[in-house]
Coordinates of C-alpha atoms in Angstrom, one line a residue:
X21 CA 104.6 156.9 207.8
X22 CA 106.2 153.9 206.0
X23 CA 105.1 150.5 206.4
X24 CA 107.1 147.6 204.8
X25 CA 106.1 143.8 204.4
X26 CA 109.6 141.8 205.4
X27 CA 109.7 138.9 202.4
X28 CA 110.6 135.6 203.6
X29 CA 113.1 133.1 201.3
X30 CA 113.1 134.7 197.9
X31 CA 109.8 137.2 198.3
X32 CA 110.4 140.6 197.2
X33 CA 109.5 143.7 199.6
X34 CA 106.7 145.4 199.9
X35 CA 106.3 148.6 200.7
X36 CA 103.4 151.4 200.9
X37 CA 102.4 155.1 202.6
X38 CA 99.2 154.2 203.4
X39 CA 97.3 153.2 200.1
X40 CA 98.3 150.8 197.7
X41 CA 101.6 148.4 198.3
X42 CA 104.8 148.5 195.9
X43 CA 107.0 145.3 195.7
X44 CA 111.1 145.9 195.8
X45 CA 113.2 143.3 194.7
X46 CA 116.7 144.2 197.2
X47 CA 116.7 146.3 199.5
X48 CA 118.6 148.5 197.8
X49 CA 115.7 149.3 194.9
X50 CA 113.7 150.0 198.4
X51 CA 115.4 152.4 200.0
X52 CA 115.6 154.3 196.3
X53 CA 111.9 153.8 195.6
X54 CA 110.9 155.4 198.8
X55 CA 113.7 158.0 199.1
X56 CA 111.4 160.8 197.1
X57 CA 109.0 160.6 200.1
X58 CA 111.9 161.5 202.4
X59 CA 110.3 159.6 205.0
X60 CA 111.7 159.0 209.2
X61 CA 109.8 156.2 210.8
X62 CA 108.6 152.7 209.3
X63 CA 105.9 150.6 211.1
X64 CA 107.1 146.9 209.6
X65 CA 105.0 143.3 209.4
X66 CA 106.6 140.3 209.0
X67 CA 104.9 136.9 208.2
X68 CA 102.8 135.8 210.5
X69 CA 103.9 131.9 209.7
X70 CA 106.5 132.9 212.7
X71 CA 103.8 133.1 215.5
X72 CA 101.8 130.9 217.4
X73 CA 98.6 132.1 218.8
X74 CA 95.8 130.8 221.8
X75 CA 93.4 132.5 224.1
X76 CA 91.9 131.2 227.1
X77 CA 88.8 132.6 229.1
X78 CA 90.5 133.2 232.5
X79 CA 88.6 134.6 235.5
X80 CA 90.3 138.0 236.9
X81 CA 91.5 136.5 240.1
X82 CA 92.9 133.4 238.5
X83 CA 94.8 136.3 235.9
X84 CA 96.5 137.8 238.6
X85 CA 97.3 134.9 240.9
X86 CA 99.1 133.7 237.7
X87 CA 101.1 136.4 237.6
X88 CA 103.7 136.7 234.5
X89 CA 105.7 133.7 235.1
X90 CA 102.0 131.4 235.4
X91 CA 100.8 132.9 232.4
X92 CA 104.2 131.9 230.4
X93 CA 103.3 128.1 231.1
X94 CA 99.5 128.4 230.2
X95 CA 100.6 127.8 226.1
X96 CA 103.1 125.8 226.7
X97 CA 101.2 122.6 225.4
X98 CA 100.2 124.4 222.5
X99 CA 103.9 125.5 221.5
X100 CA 106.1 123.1 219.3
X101 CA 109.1 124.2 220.7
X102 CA 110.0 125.0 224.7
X103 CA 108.2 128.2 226.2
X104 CA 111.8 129.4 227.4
X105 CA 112.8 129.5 223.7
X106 CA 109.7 131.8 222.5
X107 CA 108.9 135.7 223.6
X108 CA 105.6 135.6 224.7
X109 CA 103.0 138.6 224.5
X110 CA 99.7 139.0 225.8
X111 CA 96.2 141.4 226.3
X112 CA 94.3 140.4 229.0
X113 CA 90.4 141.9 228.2
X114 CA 86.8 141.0 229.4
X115 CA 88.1 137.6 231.1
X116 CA 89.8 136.5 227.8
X117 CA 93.6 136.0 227.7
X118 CA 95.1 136.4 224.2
X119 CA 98.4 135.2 223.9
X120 CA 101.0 135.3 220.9
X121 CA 104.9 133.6 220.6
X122 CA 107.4 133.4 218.5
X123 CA 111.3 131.9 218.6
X124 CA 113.4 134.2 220.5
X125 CA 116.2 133.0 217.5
X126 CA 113.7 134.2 214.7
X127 CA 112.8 137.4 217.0
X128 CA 116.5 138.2 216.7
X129 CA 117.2 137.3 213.2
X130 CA 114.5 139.8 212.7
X131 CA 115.7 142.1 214.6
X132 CA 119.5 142.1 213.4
X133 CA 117.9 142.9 209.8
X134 CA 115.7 146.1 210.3
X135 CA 119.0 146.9 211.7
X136 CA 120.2 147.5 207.9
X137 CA 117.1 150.5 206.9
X138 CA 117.8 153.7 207.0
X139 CA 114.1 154.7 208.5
X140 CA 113.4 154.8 212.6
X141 CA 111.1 151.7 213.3
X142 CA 108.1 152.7 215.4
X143 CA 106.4 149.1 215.6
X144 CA 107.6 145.3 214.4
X145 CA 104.0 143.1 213.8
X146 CA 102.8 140.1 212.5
X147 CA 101.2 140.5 208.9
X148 CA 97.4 139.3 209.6
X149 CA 97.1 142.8 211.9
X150 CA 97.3 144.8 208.5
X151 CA 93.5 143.5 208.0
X152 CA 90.3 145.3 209.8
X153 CA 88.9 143.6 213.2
X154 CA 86.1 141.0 212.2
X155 CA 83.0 141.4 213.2
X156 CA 81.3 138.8 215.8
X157 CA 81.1 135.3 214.1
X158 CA 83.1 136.9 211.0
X159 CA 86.5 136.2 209.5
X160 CA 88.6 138.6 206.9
X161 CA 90.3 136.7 204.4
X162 CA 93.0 138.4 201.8
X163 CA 95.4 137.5 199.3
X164 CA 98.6 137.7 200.3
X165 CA 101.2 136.7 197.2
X166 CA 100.6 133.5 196.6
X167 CA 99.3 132.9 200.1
X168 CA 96.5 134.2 202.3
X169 CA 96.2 136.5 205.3
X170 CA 93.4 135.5 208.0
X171 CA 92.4 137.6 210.7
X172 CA 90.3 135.8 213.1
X173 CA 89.5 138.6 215.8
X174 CA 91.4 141.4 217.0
X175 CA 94.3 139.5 218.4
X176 CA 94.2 136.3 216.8
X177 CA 95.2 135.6 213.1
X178 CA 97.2 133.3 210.6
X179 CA 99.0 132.5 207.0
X180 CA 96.7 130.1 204.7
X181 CA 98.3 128.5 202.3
X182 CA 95.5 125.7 201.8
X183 CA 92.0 127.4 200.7
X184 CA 90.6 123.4 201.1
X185 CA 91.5 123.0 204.1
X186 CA 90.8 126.5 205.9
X187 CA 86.9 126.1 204.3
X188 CA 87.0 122.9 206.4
X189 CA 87.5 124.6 209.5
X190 CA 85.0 127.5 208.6
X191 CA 81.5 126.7 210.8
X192 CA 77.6 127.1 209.4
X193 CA 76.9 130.0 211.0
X194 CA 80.0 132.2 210.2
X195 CA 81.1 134.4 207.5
X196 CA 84.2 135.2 205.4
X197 CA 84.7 138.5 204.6
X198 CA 86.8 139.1 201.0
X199 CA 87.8 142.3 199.2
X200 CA 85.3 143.3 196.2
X201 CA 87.9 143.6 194.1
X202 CA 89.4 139.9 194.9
X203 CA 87.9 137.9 192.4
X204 CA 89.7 134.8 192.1
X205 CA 89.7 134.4 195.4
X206 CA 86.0 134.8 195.6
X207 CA 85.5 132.1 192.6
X208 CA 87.3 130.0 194.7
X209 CA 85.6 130.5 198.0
X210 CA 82.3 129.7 195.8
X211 CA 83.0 126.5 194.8
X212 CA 83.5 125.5 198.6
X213 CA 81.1 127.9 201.0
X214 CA 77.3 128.7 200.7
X215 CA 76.4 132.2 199.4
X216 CA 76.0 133.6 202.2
X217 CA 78.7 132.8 204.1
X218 CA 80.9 135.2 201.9
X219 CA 81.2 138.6 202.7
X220 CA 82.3 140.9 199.9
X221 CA 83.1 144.2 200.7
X222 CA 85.8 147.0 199.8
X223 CA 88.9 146.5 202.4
X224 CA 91.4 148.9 202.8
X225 CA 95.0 148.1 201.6
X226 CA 96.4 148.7 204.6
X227 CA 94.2 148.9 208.3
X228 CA 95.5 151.7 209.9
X229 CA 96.0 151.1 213.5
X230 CA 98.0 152.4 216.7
X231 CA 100.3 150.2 215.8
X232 CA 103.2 152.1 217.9
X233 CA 101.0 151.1 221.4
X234 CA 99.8 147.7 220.4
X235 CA 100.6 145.4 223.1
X236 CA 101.8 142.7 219.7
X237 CA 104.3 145.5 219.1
X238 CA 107.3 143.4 219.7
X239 CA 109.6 145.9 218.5
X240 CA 108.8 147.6 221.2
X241 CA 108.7 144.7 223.6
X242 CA 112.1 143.9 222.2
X243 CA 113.1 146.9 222.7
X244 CA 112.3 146.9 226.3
X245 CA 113.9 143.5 227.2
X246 CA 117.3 144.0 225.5
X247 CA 117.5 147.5 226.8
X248 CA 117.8 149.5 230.2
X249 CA 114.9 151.7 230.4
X250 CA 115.6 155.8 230.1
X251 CA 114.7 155.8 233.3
X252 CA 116.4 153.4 235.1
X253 CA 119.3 155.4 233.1
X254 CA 118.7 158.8 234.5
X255 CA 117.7 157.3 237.9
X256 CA 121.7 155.1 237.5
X257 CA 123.2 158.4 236.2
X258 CA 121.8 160.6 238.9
X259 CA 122.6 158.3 242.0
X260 CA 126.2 157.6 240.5
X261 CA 126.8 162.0 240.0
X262 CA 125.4 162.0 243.6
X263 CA 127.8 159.6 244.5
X264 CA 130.6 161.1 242.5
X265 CA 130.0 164.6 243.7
X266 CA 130.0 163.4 247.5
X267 CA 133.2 161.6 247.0
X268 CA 134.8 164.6 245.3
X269 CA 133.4 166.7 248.1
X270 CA 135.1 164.0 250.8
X271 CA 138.6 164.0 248.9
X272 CA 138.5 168.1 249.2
X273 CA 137.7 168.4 252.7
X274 CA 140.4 165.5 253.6
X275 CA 142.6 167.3 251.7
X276 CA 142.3 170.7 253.4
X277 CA 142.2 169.3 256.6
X278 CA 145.3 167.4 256.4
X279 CA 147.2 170.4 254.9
X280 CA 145.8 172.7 258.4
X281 CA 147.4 169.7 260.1
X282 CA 150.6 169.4 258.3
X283 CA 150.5 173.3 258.6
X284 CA 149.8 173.0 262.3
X285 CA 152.5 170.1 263.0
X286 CA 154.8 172.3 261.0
X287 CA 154.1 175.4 263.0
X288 CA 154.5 173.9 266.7
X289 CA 158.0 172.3 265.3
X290 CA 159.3 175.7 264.0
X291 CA 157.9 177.3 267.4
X292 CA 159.9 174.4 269.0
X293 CA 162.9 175.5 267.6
X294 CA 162.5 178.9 268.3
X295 CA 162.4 178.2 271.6
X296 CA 165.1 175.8 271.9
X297 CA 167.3 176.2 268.8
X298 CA 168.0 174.2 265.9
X299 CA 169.3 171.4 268.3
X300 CA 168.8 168.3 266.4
X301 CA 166.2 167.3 263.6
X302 CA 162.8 167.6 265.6
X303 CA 159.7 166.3 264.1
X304 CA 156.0 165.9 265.3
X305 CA 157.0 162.3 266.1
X306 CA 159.3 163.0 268.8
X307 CA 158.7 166.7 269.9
X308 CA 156.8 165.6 272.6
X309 CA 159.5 163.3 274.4
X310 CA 162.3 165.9 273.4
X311 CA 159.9 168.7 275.1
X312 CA 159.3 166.1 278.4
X313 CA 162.9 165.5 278.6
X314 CA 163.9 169.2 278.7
X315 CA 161.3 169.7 281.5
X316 CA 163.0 167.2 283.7
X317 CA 166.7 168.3 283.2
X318 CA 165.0 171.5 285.4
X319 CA 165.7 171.0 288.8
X320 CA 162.5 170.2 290.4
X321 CA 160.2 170.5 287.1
X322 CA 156.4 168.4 287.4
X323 CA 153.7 167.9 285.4
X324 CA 152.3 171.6 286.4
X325 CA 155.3 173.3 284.8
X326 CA 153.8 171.5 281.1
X327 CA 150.5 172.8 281.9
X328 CA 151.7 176.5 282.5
X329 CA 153.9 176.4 279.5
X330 CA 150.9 175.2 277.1
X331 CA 149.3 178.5 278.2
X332 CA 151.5 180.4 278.4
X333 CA 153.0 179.5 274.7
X334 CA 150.4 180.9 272.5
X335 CA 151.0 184.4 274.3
X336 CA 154.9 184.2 273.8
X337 CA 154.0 182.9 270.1
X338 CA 151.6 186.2 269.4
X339 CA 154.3 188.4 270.2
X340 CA 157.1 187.1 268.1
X341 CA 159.1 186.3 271.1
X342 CA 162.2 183.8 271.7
X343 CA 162.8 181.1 274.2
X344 CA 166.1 180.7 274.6
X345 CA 165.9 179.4 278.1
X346 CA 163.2 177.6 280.2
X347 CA 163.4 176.4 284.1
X348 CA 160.5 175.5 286.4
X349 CA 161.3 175.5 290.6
X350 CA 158.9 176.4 293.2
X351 CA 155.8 176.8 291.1
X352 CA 157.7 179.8 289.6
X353 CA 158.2 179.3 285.4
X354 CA 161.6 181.8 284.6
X355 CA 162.0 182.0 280.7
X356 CA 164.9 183.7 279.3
X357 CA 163.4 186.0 276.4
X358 CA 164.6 187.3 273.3
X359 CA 163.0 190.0 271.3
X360 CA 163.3 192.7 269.1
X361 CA 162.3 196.1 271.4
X362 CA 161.7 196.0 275.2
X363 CA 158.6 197.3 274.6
X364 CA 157.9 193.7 273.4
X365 CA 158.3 192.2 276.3
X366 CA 156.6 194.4 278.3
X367 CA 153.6 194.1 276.5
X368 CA 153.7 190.7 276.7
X369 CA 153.9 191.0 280.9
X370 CA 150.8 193.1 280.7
X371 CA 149.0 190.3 278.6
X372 CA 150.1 187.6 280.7
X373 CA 148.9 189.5 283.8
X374 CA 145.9 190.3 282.5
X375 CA 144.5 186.9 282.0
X376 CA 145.0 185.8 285.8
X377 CA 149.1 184.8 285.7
X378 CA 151.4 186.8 288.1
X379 CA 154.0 187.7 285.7
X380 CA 157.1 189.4 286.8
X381 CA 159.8 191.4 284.3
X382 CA 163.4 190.8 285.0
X383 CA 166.6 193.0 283.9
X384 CA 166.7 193.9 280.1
X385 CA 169.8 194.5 278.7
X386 CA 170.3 195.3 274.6
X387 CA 172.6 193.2 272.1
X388 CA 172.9 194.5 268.9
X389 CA 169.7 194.9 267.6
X390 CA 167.6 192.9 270.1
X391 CA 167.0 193.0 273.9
X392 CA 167.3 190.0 276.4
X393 CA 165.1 189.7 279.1
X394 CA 163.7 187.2 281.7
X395 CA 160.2 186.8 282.5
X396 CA 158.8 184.9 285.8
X397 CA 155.4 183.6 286.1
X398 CA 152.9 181.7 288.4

């Protein structure tokens, strides 16, 4: 893992895996100085000068009938600048609320830089989080440049760049912790605290924390604002496929179903014609008031004669037979026939008689190579 220190104004980097830190002048002599470690992810701090802390000892009810948009407004008399203009974080723990802002405009600024490195970033934190957690009435103090980094609990810290006026603030009863090796800084601290009130002990360079899951991680936070979630994502993707897939599925069926009804349309016309002849151009538009108007040229035709002929038709149809002629008296349908064999037609009798219709076979005779025939049925 990587960890870089982001410079502000004309600070260099500062860079380190874990033991002591580097400095990099550009960007540039960073990203050759930690090439050789051939290195992925980067966890980077930037100056904690950028964020304002405050913590407030909240019951657990009162936490959660704030809700998120209550707690937004608990700092803002403690910000300098309007709580719609900062991105606010926060750990609630053991009826204490820890809170932390910064400008959404420096947040960004931020942002649009780590944009330029050529490593993954895992988590984006203020600097004072590279120190160890104090212990209870305890403070960690460390040179920082030429400033100082405080941490003042676990989520609570600051940028010093007044030793005077930070031993002010420093109570009786509470200690500063230094690093052993820090000695100006502890010659200094002399001259303003008791003995005992300063710690001296051997701090790591770098406190190694689960940076990635802190809830300061704004990187992440960031992340999650500006950004629709992988979920939401696979849930949008799989609804719209879904959606998609029916629509594909509606546009084929319509499809086949209107050609079986242009197919249908188109095989009633071309029946139509076989029984009647080419006649004029019929259509499925006018079929049915050409058909009607045929029926009553017979001489004594009714609505009875249309209901045997739509029975009878599919029969005629099945057996590849011609209608040349059609007239309906008495209850008695007489169809002049034409077919290919007179075996046709008399197959045809035998079909019609055998579903309940009294069919009678007239005269055959043979022309050319097909046989005319009339049929009567009731």
């Amino acid at each position: 893992m990587l960890y870089l220190w982001m410079p502000n104004a004309n600070e260099q980097w500062r860079w380190s895996i874990g033991e002591q830190w580097h400095t990099a002048a550009s960007l540039d002599e960073l990203k050759d100085a930690v090439a050789v470690h051939q290195l992925k992810h980067v966890t980077v701090f930037f100056s904690s000068l950028h964020v304002q802390h405050a913590q407030f000892q909240l019951q657990k009810t009162h936490f959660k009938q704030l809700g998120d948009q209550g707690i937004r407004y608990l700092i803002e008399d403690q910000l300098i600048e309007s709580v719609d203009q900062v991105r606010l974080s926060y750990v609630y723990a053991n009826e204490k609320l820890s809170m932390m802002a910064i400008n959404k405009s420096r947040l960004d600024v931020i942002q649009h830089s780590l944009g330029l490195v050529p490593w993954q970033v895992d988590a984006l934190l203020p600097d004072y989080l590279m120190l160890p957690i104090p212990a209870s009435k305890q403070v960690i103090l460390k040179t920082w440049g030429t400033q100082f980094l405080l941490r003042q609990s676990e989520f609570q810290g600051a940028v010093i760049d007044d030793l005077d006026i930070f031993c002010e603030f420093v109570e009786d009863d509470q200690q500063v912790v230094i690093s052993d090796a820090d000695v100006n800084l502890y010659e200094v601290l002399s001259e303003r605290l008791a003995p005992e009130q300063i710690v001296r002990v051997a701090l790591p360079e770098i406190f190694l924390d689960k940076f990635k899951r802190h809830r300061f991680n704004l990187w992440q936070s960031a992340t999650k604002e500006q950004t629709i979630s992988p979920l939401w994502k696979a849930c949008a993707a799989t609804v719209c496929l879904a959606i998609g897939a029916q629509l594909i599925h509606d546009g084929v069926r319509w499809y086949k179903l209107k050609q079986v009804s242009d197919q249908t349309a188109q095989l009633m016309i071309d029946q139509y014609k076989q029984w009647f002849g080419q006649g004029y151009r019929v259509t499925e538009q006018n079929i049915k008031s050409d058909f009607e108007a045929r029926v009553r040229l017979s001489q004594s035709a009714d609505l009875s004669s249309m209901s045997l002929l739509s029975r009878i038709g599919p029969v005629i149809s099945q057996q590849n037979v011609i209608a040349e002629r059609i007239q309906y008296q008495d209850n008695i349908l007489t169809i002049d026939l034409k077919a290919t064999n007179s075996s046709v037609l008399e197959s045809m009798t035998q079909q019609l008689n055998q579903q309940g219709f009294k069919a009678q076979l007239g005269n055959i005779q043979t022309v050319g190579n097909q046989v005319l025939g009339w049929i009567k049925v009731q």
